[in-house]
Short mmCIF file of C-alpha atoms and ligand atoms in Angstrom, two decimals:
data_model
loop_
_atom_site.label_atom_id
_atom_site.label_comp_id
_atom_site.label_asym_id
_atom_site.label_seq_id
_atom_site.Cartn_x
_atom_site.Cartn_y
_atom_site.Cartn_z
CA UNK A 1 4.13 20.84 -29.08
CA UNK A 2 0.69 20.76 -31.02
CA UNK A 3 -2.26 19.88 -28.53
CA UNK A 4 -2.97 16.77 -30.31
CA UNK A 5 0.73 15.12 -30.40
CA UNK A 6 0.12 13.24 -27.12
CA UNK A 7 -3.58 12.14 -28.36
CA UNK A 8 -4.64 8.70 -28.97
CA UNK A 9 -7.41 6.58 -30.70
CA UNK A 10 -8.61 3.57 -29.08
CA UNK A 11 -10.19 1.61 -31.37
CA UNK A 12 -12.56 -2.02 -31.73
CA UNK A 13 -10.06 -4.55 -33.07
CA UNK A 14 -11.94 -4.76 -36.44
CA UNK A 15 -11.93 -0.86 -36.80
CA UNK A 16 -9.94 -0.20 -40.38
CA UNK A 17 -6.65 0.54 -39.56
CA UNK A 18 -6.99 3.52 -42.16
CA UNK A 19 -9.70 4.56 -39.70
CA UNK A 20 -7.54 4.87 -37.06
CA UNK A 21 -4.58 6.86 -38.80
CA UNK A 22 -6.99 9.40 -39.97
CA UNK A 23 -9.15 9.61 -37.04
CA UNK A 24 -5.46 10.66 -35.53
CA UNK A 25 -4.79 12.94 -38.50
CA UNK A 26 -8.49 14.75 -38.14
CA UNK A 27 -7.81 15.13 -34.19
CA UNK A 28 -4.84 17.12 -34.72
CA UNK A 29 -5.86 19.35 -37.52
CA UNK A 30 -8.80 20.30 -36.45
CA UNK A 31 -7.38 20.96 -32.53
CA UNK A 32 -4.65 23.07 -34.41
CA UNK A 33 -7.39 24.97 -36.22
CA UNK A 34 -9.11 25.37 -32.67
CA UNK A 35 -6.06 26.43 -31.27
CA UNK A 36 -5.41 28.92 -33.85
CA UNK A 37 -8.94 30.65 -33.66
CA UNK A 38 -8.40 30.86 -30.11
CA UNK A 39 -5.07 32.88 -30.44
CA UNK A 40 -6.97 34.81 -32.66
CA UNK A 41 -9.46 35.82 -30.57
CA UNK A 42 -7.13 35.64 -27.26
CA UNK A 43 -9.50 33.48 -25.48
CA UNK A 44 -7.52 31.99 -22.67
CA UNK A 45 -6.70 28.26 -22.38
CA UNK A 46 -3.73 25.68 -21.92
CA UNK A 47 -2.66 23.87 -24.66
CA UNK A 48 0.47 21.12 -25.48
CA UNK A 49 -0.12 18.53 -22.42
CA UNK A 50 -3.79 17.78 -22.38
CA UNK A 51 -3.85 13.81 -24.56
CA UNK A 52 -7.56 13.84 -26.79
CA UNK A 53 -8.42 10.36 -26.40
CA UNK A 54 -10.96 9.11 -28.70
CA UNK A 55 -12.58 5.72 -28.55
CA UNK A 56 -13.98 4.09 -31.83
CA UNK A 57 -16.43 1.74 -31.72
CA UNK A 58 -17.70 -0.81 -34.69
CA UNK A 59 -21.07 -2.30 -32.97
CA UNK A 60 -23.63 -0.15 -31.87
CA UNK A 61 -24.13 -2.60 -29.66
CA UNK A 62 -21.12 -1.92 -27.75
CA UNK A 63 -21.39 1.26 -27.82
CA UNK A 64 -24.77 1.41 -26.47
CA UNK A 65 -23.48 -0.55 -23.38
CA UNK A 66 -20.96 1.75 -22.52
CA UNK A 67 -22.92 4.07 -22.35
CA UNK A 68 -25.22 2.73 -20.03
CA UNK A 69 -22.26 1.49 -17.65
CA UNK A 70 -21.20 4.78 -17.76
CA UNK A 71 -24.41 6.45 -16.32
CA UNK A 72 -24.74 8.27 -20.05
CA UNK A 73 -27.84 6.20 -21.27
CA UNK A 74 -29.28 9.84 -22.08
CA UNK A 75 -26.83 9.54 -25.44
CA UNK A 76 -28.16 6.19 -26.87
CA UNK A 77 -29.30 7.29 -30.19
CA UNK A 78 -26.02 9.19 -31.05
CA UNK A 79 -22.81 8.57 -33.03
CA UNK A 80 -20.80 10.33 -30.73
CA UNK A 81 -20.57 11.40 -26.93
CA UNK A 82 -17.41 13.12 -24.57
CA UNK A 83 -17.44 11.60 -21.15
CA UNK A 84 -17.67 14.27 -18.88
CA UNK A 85 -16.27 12.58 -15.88
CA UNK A 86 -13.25 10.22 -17.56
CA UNK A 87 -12.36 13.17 -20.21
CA UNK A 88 -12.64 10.44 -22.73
CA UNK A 89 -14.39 11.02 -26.32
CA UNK A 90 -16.03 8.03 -28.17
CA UNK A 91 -17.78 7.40 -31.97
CA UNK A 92 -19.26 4.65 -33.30
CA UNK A 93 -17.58 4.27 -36.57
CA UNK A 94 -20.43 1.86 -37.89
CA UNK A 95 -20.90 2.86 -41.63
CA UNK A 96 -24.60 1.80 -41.61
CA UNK A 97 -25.60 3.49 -38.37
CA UNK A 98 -23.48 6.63 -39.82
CA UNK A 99 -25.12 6.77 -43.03
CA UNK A 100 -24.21 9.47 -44.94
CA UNK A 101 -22.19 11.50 -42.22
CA UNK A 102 -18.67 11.22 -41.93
CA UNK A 103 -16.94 9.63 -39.03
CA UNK A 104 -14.35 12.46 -39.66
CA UNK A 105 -16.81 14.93 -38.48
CA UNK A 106 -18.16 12.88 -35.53
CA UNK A 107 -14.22 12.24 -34.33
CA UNK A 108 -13.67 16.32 -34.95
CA UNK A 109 -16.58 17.56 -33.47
CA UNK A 110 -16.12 15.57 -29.94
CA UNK A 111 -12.14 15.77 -30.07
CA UNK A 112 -13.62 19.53 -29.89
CA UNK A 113 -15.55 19.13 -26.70
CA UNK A 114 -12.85 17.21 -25.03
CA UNK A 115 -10.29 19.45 -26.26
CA UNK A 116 -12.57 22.30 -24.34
CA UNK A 117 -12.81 20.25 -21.39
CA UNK A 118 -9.18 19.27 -21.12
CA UNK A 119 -8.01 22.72 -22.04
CA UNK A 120 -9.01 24.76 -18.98
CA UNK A 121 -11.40 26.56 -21.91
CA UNK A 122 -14.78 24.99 -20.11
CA UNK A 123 -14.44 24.31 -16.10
CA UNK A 124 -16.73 21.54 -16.46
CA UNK A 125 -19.58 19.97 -18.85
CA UNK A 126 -21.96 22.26 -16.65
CA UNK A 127 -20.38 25.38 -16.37
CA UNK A 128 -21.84 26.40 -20.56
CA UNK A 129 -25.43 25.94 -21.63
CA UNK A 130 -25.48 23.44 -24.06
CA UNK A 131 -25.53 25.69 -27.43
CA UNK A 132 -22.15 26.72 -26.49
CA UNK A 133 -20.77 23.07 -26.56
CA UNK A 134 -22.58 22.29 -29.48
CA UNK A 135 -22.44 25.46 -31.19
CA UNK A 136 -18.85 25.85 -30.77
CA UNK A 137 -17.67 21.98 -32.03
CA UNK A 138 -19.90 22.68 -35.21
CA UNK A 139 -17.38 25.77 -35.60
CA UNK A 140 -15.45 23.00 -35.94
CA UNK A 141 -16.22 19.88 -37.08
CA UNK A 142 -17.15 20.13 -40.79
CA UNK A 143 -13.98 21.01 -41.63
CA UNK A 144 -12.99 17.57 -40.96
CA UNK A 145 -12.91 16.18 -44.71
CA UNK A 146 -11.50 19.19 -45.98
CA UNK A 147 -8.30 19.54 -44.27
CA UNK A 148 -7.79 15.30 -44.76
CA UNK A 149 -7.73 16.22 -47.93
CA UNK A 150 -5.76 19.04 -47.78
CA UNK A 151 -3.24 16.59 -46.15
CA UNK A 152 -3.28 14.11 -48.74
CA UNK A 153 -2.49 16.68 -51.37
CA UNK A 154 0.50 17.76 -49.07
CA UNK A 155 2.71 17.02 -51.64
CA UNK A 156 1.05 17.93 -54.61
CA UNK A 157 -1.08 20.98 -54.44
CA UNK A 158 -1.84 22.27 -51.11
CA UNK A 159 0.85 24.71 -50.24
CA UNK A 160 1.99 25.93 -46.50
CA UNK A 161 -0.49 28.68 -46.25
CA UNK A 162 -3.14 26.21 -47.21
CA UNK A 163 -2.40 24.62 -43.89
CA UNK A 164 -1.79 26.87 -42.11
CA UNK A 165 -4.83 29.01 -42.98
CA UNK A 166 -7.80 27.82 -39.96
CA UNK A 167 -10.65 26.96 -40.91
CA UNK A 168 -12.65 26.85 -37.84
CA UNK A 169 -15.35 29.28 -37.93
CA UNK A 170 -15.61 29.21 -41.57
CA UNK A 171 -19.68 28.61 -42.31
CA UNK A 172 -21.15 25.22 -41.54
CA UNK A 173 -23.17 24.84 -44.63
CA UNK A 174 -24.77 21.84 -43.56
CA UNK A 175 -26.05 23.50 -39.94
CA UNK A 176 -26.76 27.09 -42.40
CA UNK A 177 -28.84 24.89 -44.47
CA UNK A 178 -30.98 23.72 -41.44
CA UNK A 179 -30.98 27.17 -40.26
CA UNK A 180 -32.66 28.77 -42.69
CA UNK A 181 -35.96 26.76 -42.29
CA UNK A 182 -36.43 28.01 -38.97
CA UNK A 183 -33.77 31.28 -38.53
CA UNK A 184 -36.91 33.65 -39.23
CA UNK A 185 -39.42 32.21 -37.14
CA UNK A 186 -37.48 31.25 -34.03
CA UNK A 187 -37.24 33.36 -30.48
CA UNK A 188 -33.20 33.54 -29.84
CA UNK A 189 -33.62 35.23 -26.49
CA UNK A 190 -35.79 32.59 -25.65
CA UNK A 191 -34.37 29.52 -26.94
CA UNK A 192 -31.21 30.84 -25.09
CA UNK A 193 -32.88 30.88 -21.77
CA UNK A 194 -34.16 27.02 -22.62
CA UNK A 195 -32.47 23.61 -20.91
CA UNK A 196 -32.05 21.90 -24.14
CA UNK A 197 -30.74 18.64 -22.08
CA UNK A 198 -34.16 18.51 -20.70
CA UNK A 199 -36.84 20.70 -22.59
CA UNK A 200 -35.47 20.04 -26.42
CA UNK A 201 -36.95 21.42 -29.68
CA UNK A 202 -36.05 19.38 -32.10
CA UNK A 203 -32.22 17.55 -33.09
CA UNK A 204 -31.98 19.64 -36.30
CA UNK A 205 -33.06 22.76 -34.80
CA UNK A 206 -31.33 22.59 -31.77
CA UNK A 207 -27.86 22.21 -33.87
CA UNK A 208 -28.85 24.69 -36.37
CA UNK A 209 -29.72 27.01 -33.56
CA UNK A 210 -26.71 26.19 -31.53
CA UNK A 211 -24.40 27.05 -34.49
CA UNK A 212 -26.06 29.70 -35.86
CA UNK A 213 -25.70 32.00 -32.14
CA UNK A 214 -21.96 30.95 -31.37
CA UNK A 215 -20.75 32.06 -35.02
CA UNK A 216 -22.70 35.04 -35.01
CA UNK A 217 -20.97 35.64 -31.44
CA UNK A 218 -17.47 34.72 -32.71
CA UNK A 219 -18.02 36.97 -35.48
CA UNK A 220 -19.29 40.02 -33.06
CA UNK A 221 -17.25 42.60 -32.33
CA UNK A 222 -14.04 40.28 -33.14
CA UNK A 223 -15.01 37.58 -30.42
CA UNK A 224 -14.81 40.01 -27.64
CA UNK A 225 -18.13 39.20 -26.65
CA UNK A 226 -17.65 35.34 -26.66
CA UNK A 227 -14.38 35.58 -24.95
CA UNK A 228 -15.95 37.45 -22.03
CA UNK A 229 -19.11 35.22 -21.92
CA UNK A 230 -16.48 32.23 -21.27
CA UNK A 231 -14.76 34.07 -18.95
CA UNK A 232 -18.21 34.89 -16.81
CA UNK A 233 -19.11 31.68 -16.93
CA UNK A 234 -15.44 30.09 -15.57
CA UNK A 235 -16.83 32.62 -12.76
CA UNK A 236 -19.71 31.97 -11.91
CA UNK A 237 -19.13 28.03 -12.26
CA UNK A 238 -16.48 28.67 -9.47
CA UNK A 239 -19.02 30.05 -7.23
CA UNK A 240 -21.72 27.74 -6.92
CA UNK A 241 -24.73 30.04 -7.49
CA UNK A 242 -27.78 28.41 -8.26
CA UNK A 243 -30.23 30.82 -8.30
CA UNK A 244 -30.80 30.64 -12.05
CA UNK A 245 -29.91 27.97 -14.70
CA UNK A 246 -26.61 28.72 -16.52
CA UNK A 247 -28.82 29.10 -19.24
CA UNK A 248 -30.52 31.70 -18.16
CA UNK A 249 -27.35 33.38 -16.77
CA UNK A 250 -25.97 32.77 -20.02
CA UNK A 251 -28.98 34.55 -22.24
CA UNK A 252 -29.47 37.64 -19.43
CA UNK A 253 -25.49 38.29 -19.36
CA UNK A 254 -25.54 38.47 -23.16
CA UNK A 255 -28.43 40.15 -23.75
CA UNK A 256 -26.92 43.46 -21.51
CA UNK A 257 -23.46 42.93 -22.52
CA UNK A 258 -24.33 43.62 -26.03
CA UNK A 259 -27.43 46.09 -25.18
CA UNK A 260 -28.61 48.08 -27.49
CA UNK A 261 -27.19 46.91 -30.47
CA UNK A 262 -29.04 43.23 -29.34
CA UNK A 263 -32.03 43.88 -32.54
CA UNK A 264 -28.39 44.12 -34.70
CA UNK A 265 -27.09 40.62 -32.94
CA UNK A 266 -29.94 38.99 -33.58
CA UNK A 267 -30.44 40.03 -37.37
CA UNK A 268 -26.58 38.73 -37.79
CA UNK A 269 -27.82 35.17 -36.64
CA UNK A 270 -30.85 35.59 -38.61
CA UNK A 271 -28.88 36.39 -41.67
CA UNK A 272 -26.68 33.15 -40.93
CA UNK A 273 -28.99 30.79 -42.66
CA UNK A 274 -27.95 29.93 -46.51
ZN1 ZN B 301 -21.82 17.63 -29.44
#
């Protein structure tokens, strides 16, 4: 069973019902492509059982007040949040408030969070520094449009291996583009040490950032580095020590697990931006 054939969409009763049916088709190609890249890299996790609910919402309104019932008032702003408590992913589908940015992508990249979450991958919205959430659903998410229309083509053009082919991980151009403004000037060992929840740089850099470290880490010595970093951090989450942030733990861990070849790392993230 794929890990997206029990998932649902819950949507606002004037949501387009070809909304909906797509917002189901992105959920399950994208968790496939997750799923895949995970084999790949034989980073642990349970997959077939866990449902990826999605909420979609047409008023900001709305979803601006569930978001305050829910204690998440921090989020007001966004187009999409994953309820850390109630497992429960939810975008506003409002075409004016999303502009030019796809709900595909929003729906993708939180299905991706969840999925983490629900998957045993993450014990718990705390146990990763924030870049890792982020940086790992923008492995993700821009995919979204592609493989919707690699589905519509089914029966034309796009052949089996098309599908079958993942394309998580492939580059984010739209995060690489954002990158590059700041990839030279910015401190990596220090923005990894930072609580972007409560000491932020800016949106755009934060993303780019965020991206720009987990694919240079996926890429690094075939993901064994990022597979062990989850691992560590499944660990330490399980045993309650406080003495530093998890971002800190996060940034010290790395920087001696890859050693002396860190310069190396950190010109591969550099050389991310395009
Ligand atoms: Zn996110």
């Amino acid at each position: 069973m794929s890990p997206s054939e029990l998932s649902c969409i819950i949507a606002a009763p004037e949501v387009p019902r070809i909304l909906v049916e797509q917002a189901l088709e992105t959920v399950e190609a994208v968790l496939q492509d997750f799923v895949v890249w995970l084999k790949k890299l034989n980073i642990p996790h349970r997959s077939g059982s866990e449902c990826i609910a999605v909420g979609l919402f047409d008023k900001k309104t709305d979803y601006e007040a569930y978001l305050k019932q829910e204690g998440l008032e921090g989020l007001t702003g966004s187009l999409g949040a994953t309820h850390p408590v109630r497992l429960i992913s939810l975008v506003l589908c409002d075409p004016m408030e999303l502009n030019a940015t796809s709900p595909y992508e929003v729906i993708a990249h939180e299905s991706i969070h969840l999925f983490a979450l629900k998957s045993g991958l993450c014990p718990g919205w705390d146990a990763w520094p924030r870049w890792l959430h982020e940086g790992l659903a923008m492995l993700g998410d821009h995919s979204a449009e592609k493989r919707l229309k690699m589905r519509s083509n089914r029966s034309k053009n796009a052949t089996r291996s098309d599908l079958s082919t993942s394309l998580f991980a492939t580059t984010n151009h739209e995060r690489a583009r954002d990158w590059k403004k700041v990839a030279t000037s910015l401190d990596i060992q220090a923005f990894l040490r930072r609580d972007l929840t409560k000491n932020p740089l800016s949106n755009d850099d934060d993303y780019a950032a965020s991206w720009a470290i987990t694919a240079a880490l996926s890429a690094w010595q075939n993901g064994s580095i990022l597979n062990s970093l989850i691992q560590e951090l499944s660990n330490k989450f399980m045993q309650y020590d406080s003495t530093n942030t998890i971002e800190v733990t996060a940034a010290d861990w790395l920087k001696s697990e890859i050693g002396e070849k860190w310069p190396e790392f950190i010109k591969l993230a550099k050389s991310l931006g395009g």
